[in-house]
Amino acid sequence: MALIVKKFGGSSVATTEKILAVAQRILSEKKSDDKIVVVVSAMGKTTDNLIALAGGIDAQPYKGDYLREMDMLLTTGEQVSIALLAMAFKRLGQPAISLTGAQVGMRTNSVHTKGRILGIKPKRVHDELNKGQVVVVAGFQGADKLGDPVTLGRGGSDTSAVALAGALKADECEIFTDVDGVYSADPRIVKNARKMKEITYSEMLEMARLGAGVMQPRSVEMGQFFNMPIHVRSTFTRELGTIIREDYTVEEKDFEIRGVAHDMKVAKISVLGVPNSPGIAHTIFQSLADANISVDMIVQSIRNIDRDINDIVFTINLTDLPEAKKVIAVASEKINAASVLVEEDMAKVSIVGAGMLGSPGFAARMFGALARADVNIDIISTSEISVSCLVRGSQVADAVNSIHDEFFPDR
Ligand code: ADP
Ligand code: ASP
Ligand code: MG
């Protein structure tokens, strides 16, 4: 007997035919005494369509007291797919029950649209599994202490699945998606990207944080927290995918870097002409923190040494831009900034690999690859296992391919 958590993303359940195919596949692989929990996303582009629907009420629905209502709206997407998948199982003769995030005891904080899981009490799931049901759970959602629905950020069904697998002490956690594993770069952009057999939590987490959308970063953190290996594989084929785990167990070719990630959802904000005095950066970034907006790259440069004037430049997630604009308008007035410049057509490209720790030369090679592709670098940032460059959004495909060619030359 094994307890297995399987997650199916939006493209895997985009139509009722696909939902039936998912149920069929699960049953064809299920041993008679296996306990199966299936976490599903909203069908196809449903979440995007729901966001667009809210946009019909207000062009910028991601702000202030709309956020609770956004969660009320967005959680309906997953509710459609769990109901249909549970019906598909029943049609195939398999008892099944659909449950929302709240019903599986997924407790979150109250940060609407960016919720974090505080704990899971999956008694109901155990009870239903013990009755022989396949349990179909709505991904991407939990409930706060008031019982209000809270979503976990885009791609959050990955996190629901891994967290549930950890809380249930599952034997396996499988993430089924429209690619057959984790690649050295997004295979939609780099045609000769390399599929990995394994990747460590820390390298996958860095790739995910830097934009590799195949896994939500929080889900990788959850996997590491529970020490739960995660198998990323294709919904449409049976071959093995990529295992995300603590350490490598198979011979992975000794690549110097593990992958190239890119993130198109980047906005750059420049607060220009601020006084060079204590407290200025604090005022700007505290006001963003108070609005729950994460800041990524930050650069402060002295523009005019004689007049003691600085520019402070930083990047945020594009989704946060409407709220950030409001916050920065107030803050920049407070600190007497000369002006604020917002650029939306930006992207971040990054190299990731634990192998670069302590070895010089990787950043230089990356910059060389960008120069060959005629891509200008706007901002550079580094971590122990990554180097990132902010570039023009329109140049991202050239940038990623040139960097990939540099580090994966035989592909
Ligand atoms: P799902 O709806 O199943 O959650 P996502 O669209 O969220 O699927 O994630 C799968 C997509 O992630 C792939 O189609 C691929 O374009 C993208 N992706 C980005 N970086 C990578 C990578 N390094 N390896 C594999 N896929 C990647
Ligand atoms: N449906 C949600 C989204 O599109 C969650 C997910 O797919 O993981 O972001
Ligand atoms: Mg996803």
Short mmCIF file of C-alpha atoms and ligand atoms in Angstrom, two decimals:
data_model
loop_
_atom_site.label_atom_id
_atom_site.label_comp_id
_atom_site.label_asym_id
_atom_site.label_seq_id
_atom_site.Cartn_x
_atom_site.Cartn_y
_atom_site.Cartn_z
CA MET A 1 0.00 0.00 0.00
CA ALA A 2 1.27 3.47 -0.84
CA LEU A 3 -0.12 6.91 -0.19
CA ILE A 4 0.55 9.01 -3.26
CA VAL A 5 -0.14 12.71 -3.89
CA LYS A 6 -0.43 13.60 -7.58
CA LYS A 7 -0.81 17.15 -8.82
CA PHE A 8 -2.14 18.05 -12.28
CA GLY A 9 -1.61 21.58 -13.62
CA GLY A 10 -3.99 23.72 -15.64
CA SER A 11 -3.01 22.49 -19.11
CA SER A 12 -3.39 18.87 -17.93
CA VAL A 13 -7.06 19.45 -17.06
CA ALA A 14 -7.87 22.06 -19.71
CA THR A 15 -10.91 20.20 -21.15
CA THR A 16 -13.39 17.60 -19.91
CA GLU A 17 -11.70 15.06 -22.23
CA LYS A 18 -8.39 15.76 -20.54
CA ILE A 19 -10.01 15.48 -17.10
CA LEU A 20 -11.38 12.05 -18.04
CA ALA A 21 -7.95 11.06 -19.38
CA VAL A 22 -6.34 12.11 -16.06
CA ALA A 23 -8.82 9.94 -14.11
CA GLN A 24 -8.19 7.02 -16.47
CA ARG A 25 -4.44 7.32 -16.18
CA ILE A 26 -4.53 7.48 -12.39
CA LEU A 27 -6.74 4.38 -12.18
CA SER A 28 -4.60 2.46 -14.68
CA GLU A 29 -1.53 3.03 -12.47
CA LYS A 30 -3.25 2.60 -9.09
CA LYS A 31 -2.63 -0.62 -7.20
CA SER A 32 -5.80 -1.85 -5.51
CA ASP A 33 -4.78 -0.80 -1.99
CA ASP A 34 -3.05 2.49 -2.93
CA LYS A 35 -4.43 5.64 -1.35
CA ILE A 36 -4.55 8.47 -3.89
CA VAL A 37 -4.85 12.20 -3.30
CA VAL A 38 -5.09 14.30 -6.47
CA VAL A 39 -4.45 18.04 -6.32
CA VAL A 40 -5.67 20.00 -9.34
CA SER A 41 -5.33 23.49 -10.77
CA ALA A 42 -8.01 25.45 -12.55
CA MET A 43 -8.79 24.35 -16.12
CA GLY A 44 -6.47 25.80 -18.78
CA LYS A 45 -6.33 29.58 -18.67
CA THR A 46 -9.23 29.88 -16.20
CA THR A 47 -7.24 31.83 -13.60
CA ASP A 48 -6.07 34.34 -16.23
CA ASN A 49 -9.65 34.67 -17.47
CA LEU A 50 -10.97 35.29 -13.96
CA ILE A 51 -8.34 38.00 -13.44
CA ALA A 52 -9.40 39.56 -16.75
CA LEU A 53 -13.03 39.43 -15.58
CA ALA A 54 -12.13 41.40 -12.47
CA GLY A 55 -10.36 43.81 -14.81
CA GLY A 56 -13.77 44.58 -16.28
CA ILE A 57 -14.81 46.03 -12.93
CA ASP A 58 -11.55 47.86 -12.28
CA ALA A 59 -8.55 47.90 -14.61
CA GLN A 60 -6.28 47.28 -11.61
CA PRO A 61 -7.95 44.72 -9.37
CA TYR A 62 -4.77 43.67 -7.53
CA LYS A 63 -4.92 46.28 -4.82
CA GLY A 64 -6.11 47.12 -1.31
CA ASP A 65 -9.47 45.83 -0.25
CA TYR A 66 -10.11 44.15 -3.62
CA LEU A 67 -7.64 41.43 -2.73
CA ARG A 68 -10.06 39.47 -0.55
CA GLU A 69 -12.59 39.51 -3.36
CA MET A 70 -9.90 38.44 -5.86
CA ASP A 71 -9.38 35.34 -3.73
CA MET A 72 -13.12 34.70 -3.55
CA LEU A 73 -13.11 34.89 -7.36
CA LEU A 74 -9.93 32.97 -8.13
CA THR A 75 -10.70 30.02 -5.85
CA THR A 76 -13.75 29.24 -7.99
CA GLY A 77 -11.41 28.10 -10.79
CA GLU A 78 -10.04 25.15 -8.84
CA GLN A 79 -13.50 24.32 -7.52
CA VAL A 80 -14.70 23.66 -11.06
CA SER A 81 -11.89 21.22 -11.79
CA ILE A 82 -12.17 19.24 -8.53
CA ALA A 83 -15.91 18.72 -9.04
CA LEU A 84 -15.41 17.54 -12.64
CA LEU A 85 -12.48 15.26 -11.79
CA ALA A 86 -14.39 13.65 -8.91
CA MET A 87 -17.30 13.05 -11.32
CA ALA A 88 -14.88 11.54 -13.86
CA PHE A 89 -13.66 9.03 -11.24
CA LYS A 90 -17.24 8.13 -10.32
CA ARG A 91 -18.11 7.60 -13.98
CA LEU A 92 -15.19 5.15 -14.18
CA GLY A 93 -16.52 3.30 -11.14
CA GLN A 94 -14.06 4.71 -8.60
CA PRO A 95 -15.50 6.32 -5.44
CA ALA A 96 -14.10 9.84 -5.15
CA ILE A 97 -14.77 13.05 -3.28
CA SER A 98 -13.79 16.64 -4.05
CA LEU A 99 -12.61 18.89 -1.22
CA THR A 100 -11.69 22.58 -1.11
CA GLY A 101 -8.58 23.92 0.64
CA ALA A 102 -10.63 24.80 3.71
CA GLN A 103 -12.12 21.30 3.81
CA VAL A 104 -8.69 19.65 3.85
CA GLY A 105 -7.65 21.82 6.80
CA MET A 106 -5.20 24.02 4.83
CA ARG A 107 -4.76 26.98 7.21
CA THR A 108 -3.15 30.10 5.79
CA ASN A 109 -2.36 33.60 6.96
CA SER A 110 -4.66 36.39 5.73
CA VAL A 111 -2.39 37.89 3.08
CA HIS A 112 -4.87 37.67 0.23
CA THR A 113 -3.51 36.59 -3.19
CA LYS A 114 -0.11 35.83 -1.64
CA GLY A 115 -1.08 33.59 1.27
CA ARG A 116 1.31 31.30 3.07
CA ILE A 117 0.37 27.98 4.58
CA LEU A 118 0.54 28.03 8.38
CA GLY A 119 -0.41 24.40 8.93
CA ILE A 120 -2.49 21.51 7.64
CA LYS A 121 -4.82 19.29 9.65
CA PRO A 122 -5.67 16.63 7.09
CA LYS A 123 -7.95 14.47 9.26
CA ARG A 124 -10.77 14.68 6.73
CA VAL A 125 -8.42 13.50 3.97
CA HIS A 126 -7.37 10.45 6.04
CA ASP A 127 -11.00 9.69 6.86
CA GLU A 128 -12.04 9.77 3.21
CA LEU A 129 -9.01 7.73 2.07
CA ASN A 130 -9.84 5.12 4.72
CA LYS A 131 -13.31 4.85 3.20
CA GLY A 132 -11.71 3.92 -0.13
CA GLN A 133 -12.25 7.25 -1.83
CA VAL A 134 -9.84 8.96 -4.18
CA VAL A 135 -9.58 12.43 -2.64
CA VAL A 136 -9.55 15.30 -5.15
CA VAL A 137 -8.26 18.53 -3.61
CA ALA A 138 -8.43 22.10 -4.91
CA GLY A 139 -4.89 23.45 -5.30
CA PHE A 140 -3.81 27.07 -4.85
CA GLN A 141 -6.16 27.73 -1.93
CA GLY A 142 -6.50 27.57 1.82
CA ALA A 143 -8.53 29.43 4.41
CA ASP A 144 -7.51 31.92 7.09
CA LYS A 145 -8.68 31.98 10.69
CA LEU A 146 -11.97 33.58 9.68
CA GLY A 147 -12.57 30.79 7.18
CA ASP A 148 -12.11 33.19 4.26
CA PRO A 149 -10.49 31.74 1.12
CA VAL A 150 -6.87 32.77 0.53
CA THR A 151 -4.84 31.90 -2.58
CA LEU A 152 -1.15 31.00 -2.48
CA GLY A 153 0.20 33.09 -5.38
CA ARG A 154 0.37 32.10 -9.07
CA GLY A 155 1.41 28.52 -9.51
CA GLY A 156 0.36 27.82 -5.93
CA SER A 157 -1.14 24.38 -6.63
CA ASP A 158 2.42 23.00 -6.60
CA THR A 159 2.74 24.22 -3.03
CA SER A 160 -0.66 22.78 -2.04
CA ALA A 161 0.42 19.38 -3.36
CA VAL A 162 3.84 19.25 -1.74
CA ALA A 163 2.55 20.60 1.58
CA LEU A 164 -0.26 18.06 1.59
CA ALA A 165 2.18 15.26 0.73
CA GLY A 166 4.36 16.34 3.66
CA ALA A 167 1.47 16.64 6.11
CA LEU A 168 0.05 13.25 5.05
CA LYS A 169 3.53 11.66 5.20
CA ALA A 170 2.92 10.45 1.66
CA ASP A 171 5.19 7.85 0.07
CA GLU A 172 5.37 9.80 -3.19
CA CYS A 173 4.62 13.27 -4.52
CA GLU A 174 4.27 13.62 -8.29
CA ILE A 175 3.81 16.88 -10.18
CA PHE A 176 2.28 16.20 -13.60
CA THR A 177 2.64 19.00 -16.11
CA ASP A 178 2.98 19.82 -19.81
CA VAL A 179 6.76 19.22 -19.86
CA ASP A 180 8.40 15.90 -19.06
CA GLY A 181 10.73 17.22 -16.38
CA VAL A 182 12.94 20.07 -15.30
CA TYR A 183 15.24 21.31 -18.08
CA SER A 184 18.45 23.36 -18.13
CA ALA A 185 16.29 26.25 -19.44
CA ASP A 186 12.66 26.76 -20.36
CA PRO A 187 12.24 24.31 -23.29
CA ARG A 188 9.75 26.69 -24.88
CA ILE A 189 12.57 29.19 -25.37
CA VAL A 190 15.68 27.02 -25.67
CA LYS A 191 15.04 24.23 -28.16
CA ASN A 192 18.11 22.19 -27.19
CA ALA A 193 17.64 22.48 -23.41
CA ARG A 194 18.72 19.41 -21.44
CA LYS A 195 16.38 17.37 -19.27
CA MET A 196 17.77 16.57 -15.82
CA LYS A 197 17.31 13.26 -14.02
CA GLU A 198 17.70 14.94 -10.67
CA ILE A 199 18.15 18.40 -9.19
CA THR A 200 18.71 19.39 -5.56
CA TYR A 201 16.17 21.39 -3.59
CA SER A 202 18.56 24.32 -3.29
CA GLU A 203 19.32 24.55 -7.02
CA MET A 204 15.66 24.05 -7.97
CA LEU A 205 14.61 26.66 -5.42
CA GLU A 206 17.04 29.16 -6.91
CA MET A 207 15.86 28.34 -10.47
CA ALA A 208 12.22 28.72 -9.38
CA ARG A 209 12.81 31.99 -7.54
CA LEU A 210 14.56 33.32 -10.62
CA GLY A 211 11.59 32.54 -12.84
CA ALA A 212 11.65 28.84 -13.85
CA GLY A 213 7.85 28.60 -13.62
CA VAL A 214 7.73 24.81 -13.69
CA MET A 215 7.59 24.81 -9.85
CA GLN A 216 6.40 27.51 -7.48
CA PRO A 217 9.37 28.41 -5.20
CA ARG A 218 7.36 27.80 -2.01
CA SER A 219 6.65 24.25 -3.13
CA VAL A 220 10.36 23.50 -3.33
CA GLU A 221 10.85 24.98 0.16
CA MET A 222 8.03 22.74 1.38
CA GLY A 223 9.71 19.71 -0.19
CA GLN A 224 12.95 20.56 1.55
CA PHE A 225 11.16 21.20 4.87
CA PHE A 226 9.44 17.80 4.79
CA ASN A 227 12.36 16.10 3.01
CA MET A 228 9.79 14.96 0.45
CA PRO A 229 11.27 14.10 -2.96
CA ILE A 230 9.21 15.67 -5.77
CA HIS A 231 8.86 13.91 -9.12
CA VAL A 232 8.16 16.38 -11.95
CA ARG A 233 6.85 14.49 -15.00
CA SER A 234 4.59 14.66 -18.04
CA THR A 235 0.82 14.21 -17.93
CA PHE A 236 0.88 12.99 -21.50
CA THR A 237 3.68 10.36 -21.45
CA ARG A 238 4.67 7.63 -19.00
CA GLU A 239 8.42 8.17 -18.95
CA LEU A 240 10.21 9.22 -15.78
CA GLY A 241 10.77 12.91 -15.25
CA THR A 242 13.05 14.78 -12.84
CA ILE A 243 13.36 14.11 -9.11
CA ILE A 244 13.91 17.13 -6.87
CA ARG A 245 15.70 15.93 -3.74
CA GLU A 246 18.34 16.80 -1.15
CA ASP A 247 21.37 15.29 -2.93
CA TYR A 248 22.24 13.79 -6.28
CA THR A 249 22.05 9.99 -6.34
CA VAL A 250 22.71 9.37 -10.03
CA GLU A 251 25.65 10.38 -12.16
CA GLU A 252 24.64 13.79 -13.46
CA LYS A 253 27.09 15.06 -16.06
CA ASP A 254 29.34 17.55 -14.38
CA PHE A 255 27.91 20.76 -15.77
CA GLU A 256 29.36 23.89 -14.26
CA ILE A 257 26.01 25.50 -14.02
CA ARG A 258 22.72 23.65 -13.64
CA GLY A 259 20.44 25.95 -15.57
CA VAL A 260 19.45 29.28 -17.06
CA ALA A 261 16.26 30.88 -15.72
CA HIS A 262 14.36 33.90 -16.93
CA ASP A 263 11.57 36.00 -15.51
CA MET A 264 9.44 38.26 -17.67
CA LYS A 265 7.24 39.51 -14.84
CA VAL A 266 9.59 42.25 -13.75
CA ALA A 267 9.01 45.96 -13.30
CA LYS A 268 11.80 48.45 -12.63
CA ILE A 269 11.18 51.53 -10.52
CA SER A 270 13.71 54.36 -10.32
CA VAL A 271 13.29 56.93 -7.58
CA LEU A 272 15.47 59.73 -8.92
CA GLY A 273 17.14 62.65 -7.21
CA VAL A 274 16.72 61.77 -3.54
CA PRO A 275 18.78 63.38 -0.76
CA ASN A 276 21.86 61.40 0.25
CA SER A 277 20.94 61.16 3.93
CA PRO A 278 20.03 58.50 6.50
CA GLY A 279 16.47 57.16 6.48
CA ILE A 280 15.68 57.66 2.79
CA ALA A 281 16.01 54.01 1.74
CA HIS A 282 14.17 53.00 4.90
CA THR A 283 11.19 55.20 4.03
CA ILE A 284 10.93 53.77 0.51
CA PHE A 285 11.37 50.12 1.35
CA GLN A 286 9.38 50.15 4.59
CA SER A 287 6.37 51.52 2.74
CA LEU A 288 6.68 48.69 0.19
CA ALA A 289 7.06 46.14 2.98
CA ASP A 290 3.94 47.51 4.69
CA ALA A 291 2.06 46.87 1.44
CA ASN A 292 3.41 43.26 1.32
CA ILE A 293 5.46 44.00 -1.79
CA SER A 294 8.74 42.10 -2.15
CA VAL A 295 11.64 43.95 -3.66
CA ASP A 296 14.20 42.08 -5.71
CA MET A 297 17.24 43.86 -7.20
CA ILE A 298 18.25 47.12 -5.52
CA VAL A 299 20.84 49.63 -6.70
CA GLN A 300 21.68 52.94 -5.12
CA SER A 301 24.01 55.19 -7.01
CA ILE A 302 25.35 58.64 -6.32
CA ARG A 303 24.22 60.86 -9.17
CA ASN A 304 25.61 64.18 -8.10
CA ILE A 305 28.30 64.14 -5.46
CA ASP A 306 28.44 67.95 -5.16
CA ARG A 307 24.74 68.29 -4.51
CA ASP A 308 24.66 65.04 -2.51
CA ILE A 309 21.88 63.48 -4.55
CA ASN A 310 21.20 59.77 -5.12
CA ASP A 311 19.11 57.59 -7.39
CA ILE A 312 17.52 54.48 -5.89
CA VAL A 313 16.53 51.83 -8.41
CA PHE A 314 14.81 48.51 -7.68
CA THR A 315 12.73 45.78 -9.27
CA ILE A 316 9.46 44.16 -8.18
CA ASN A 317 7.05 41.60 -9.55
CA LEU A 318 4.90 43.09 -12.31
CA THR A 319 1.70 42.02 -10.50
CA ASP A 320 2.59 44.34 -7.64
CA LEU A 321 3.11 47.37 -9.88
CA PRO A 322 -0.30 49.07 -9.47
CA GLU A 323 -0.06 48.95 -5.67
CA ALA A 324 3.66 49.84 -5.74
CA LYS A 325 2.99 52.95 -7.84
CA LYS A 326 0.57 54.24 -5.22
CA VAL A 327 2.93 53.49 -2.35
CA ILE A 328 5.93 55.05 -4.09
CA ALA A 329 3.99 58.18 -5.03
CA VAL A 330 3.38 58.84 -1.32
CA ALA A 331 6.90 57.85 -0.22
CA SER A 332 8.67 59.91 -2.90
CA GLU A 333 6.78 63.00 -1.85
CA LYS A 334 7.77 62.38 1.75
CA ILE A 335 11.49 62.14 0.86
CA ASN A 336 11.42 64.92 -1.70
CA ALA A 337 12.44 62.83 -4.71
CA ALA A 338 12.81 64.71 -7.98
CA SER A 339 10.89 62.10 -10.01
CA VAL A 340 9.89 58.45 -10.31
CA LEU A 341 10.42 56.39 -13.47
CA VAL A 342 8.61 53.09 -14.09
CA GLU A 343 9.71 50.59 -16.77
CA GLU A 344 7.58 47.53 -17.48
CA ASP A 345 9.37 45.98 -20.46
CA MET A 346 12.12 44.36 -18.39
CA ALA A 347 13.21 40.77 -17.78
CA LYS A 348 15.70 39.05 -15.56
CA VAL A 349 18.00 36.31 -16.88
CA SER A 350 20.03 34.21 -14.47
CA ILE A 351 22.50 31.36 -14.29
CA VAL A 352 22.16 28.90 -11.41
CA GLY A 353 24.52 26.26 -10.09
CA ALA A 354 26.05 25.22 -6.79
CA GLY A 355 29.23 24.54 -8.81
CA MET A 356 29.94 28.26 -9.15
CA LEU A 357 30.38 28.63 -5.39
CA GLY A 358 33.91 29.85 -4.89
CA SER A 359 34.94 29.46 -8.55
CA PRO A 360 35.66 32.66 -10.42
CA GLY A 361 34.73 33.46 -14.01
CA PHE A 362 31.08 32.50 -14.34
CA ALA A 363 29.74 36.04 -14.27
CA ALA A 364 32.32 37.13 -16.85
CA ARG A 365 31.30 34.28 -19.18
CA MET A 366 27.64 35.19 -18.76
CA PHE A 367 28.32 38.86 -19.57
CA GLY A 368 30.36 37.75 -22.61
CA ALA A 369 27.41 35.69 -23.86
CA LEU A 370 25.11 38.69 -23.43
CA ALA A 371 27.54 40.94 -25.28
CA ARG A 372 27.70 38.47 -28.20
CA ALA A 373 23.88 38.58 -28.39
CA ASP A 374 24.07 42.40 -28.31
CA VAL A 375 22.08 42.52 -25.09
CA ASN A 376 22.68 45.43 -22.76
CA ILE A 377 22.79 44.74 -19.01
CA ASP A 378 20.79 47.10 -16.85
CA ILE A 379 21.32 45.77 -13.32
CA ILE A 380 23.41 42.85 -12.02
CA SER A 381 22.84 40.91 -8.81
CA THR A 382 24.35 37.75 -7.39
CA SER A 383 23.74 35.11 -4.76
CA GLU A 384 26.11 32.31 -3.73
CA ILE A 385 24.75 30.05 -6.45
CA SER A 386 23.42 32.45 -9.08
CA VAL A 387 24.15 35.53 -11.16
CA SER A 388 21.26 37.61 -12.54
CA CYS A 389 21.08 40.40 -15.10
CA LEU A 390 18.19 42.72 -15.82
CA VAL A 391 17.71 43.15 -19.58
CA ARG A 392 15.09 44.47 -22.02
CA GLY A 393 12.09 42.14 -22.12
CA SER A 394 12.15 42.02 -25.93
CA GLN A 395 15.68 40.56 -25.85
CA VAL A 396 15.06 37.76 -23.37
CA ALA A 397 15.01 34.86 -25.86
CA ASP A 398 18.31 35.96 -27.43
CA ALA A 399 19.82 36.44 -23.99
CA VAL A 400 18.78 33.05 -22.62
CA ASN A 401 19.84 31.15 -25.75
CA SER A 402 23.24 32.81 -25.90
CA ILE A 403 23.92 32.10 -22.22
CA HIS A 404 22.71 28.50 -22.64
CA ASP A 405 25.06 28.00 -25.62
CA GLU A 406 27.94 29.28 -23.51
CA PHE A 407 27.40 26.85 -20.63
CA PHE A 408 25.90 23.86 -22.51
CA PRO A 409 28.03 24.00 -25.68
CA ASP A 410 27.61 20.37 -26.73
CA ARG A 411 23.82 20.56 -26.83
P1 ADP B 1 1.20 23.69 -14.81
O1 ADP B 1 0.00 24.36 -15.36
O2 ADP B 1 1.24 22.21 -15.04
O3 ADP B 1 1.48 24.06 -13.38
P2 ADP B 1 3.24 25.57 -15.65
O4 ADP B 1 2.94 26.32 -16.90
O5 ADP B 1 3.04 26.26 -14.36
O6 ADP B 1 2.41 24.20 -15.70
O7 ADP B 1 4.74 25.01 -15.67
C1 ADP B 1 5.21 24.28 -16.77
C2 ADP B 1 5.96 25.20 -17.71
O8 ADP B 1 7.13 25.67 -17.07
C3 ADP B 1 6.49 24.55 -18.96
O9 ADP B 1 5.53 24.53 -19.99
C4 ADP B 1 7.71 25.40 -19.31
O10 ADP B 1 7.46 26.29 -20.37
C5 ADP B 1 7.96 26.21 -18.06
N1 ADP B 1 9.36 26.17 -17.62
C6 ADP B 1 10.11 27.26 -17.30
N2 ADP B 1 11.35 26.91 -16.97
C7 ADP B 1 11.42 25.55 -17.08
C8 ADP B 1 12.46 24.59 -16.88
N3 ADP B 1 13.69 24.97 -16.49
N4 ADP B 1 12.18 23.28 -17.08
C9 ADP B 1 10.94 22.89 -17.46
N5 ADP B 1 9.93 23.75 -17.69
C10 ADP B 1 10.14 25.07 -17.51
N1 ASP B 2 -4.59 28.23 -11.08
C1 ASP B 2 -3.54 28.90 -10.38
C2 ASP B 2 -2.69 29.71 -11.34
O1 ASP B 2 -2.96 29.72 -12.53
C3 ASP B 2 -2.69 27.99 -9.54
C4 ASP B 2 -1.88 26.96 -10.31
O2 ASP B 2 -2.16 26.72 -11.49
O3 ASP B 2 -0.96 26.39 -9.72
O4 ASP B 2 -1.77 30.36 -10.92
MG MG B 3 2.34 25.73 -12.47
#
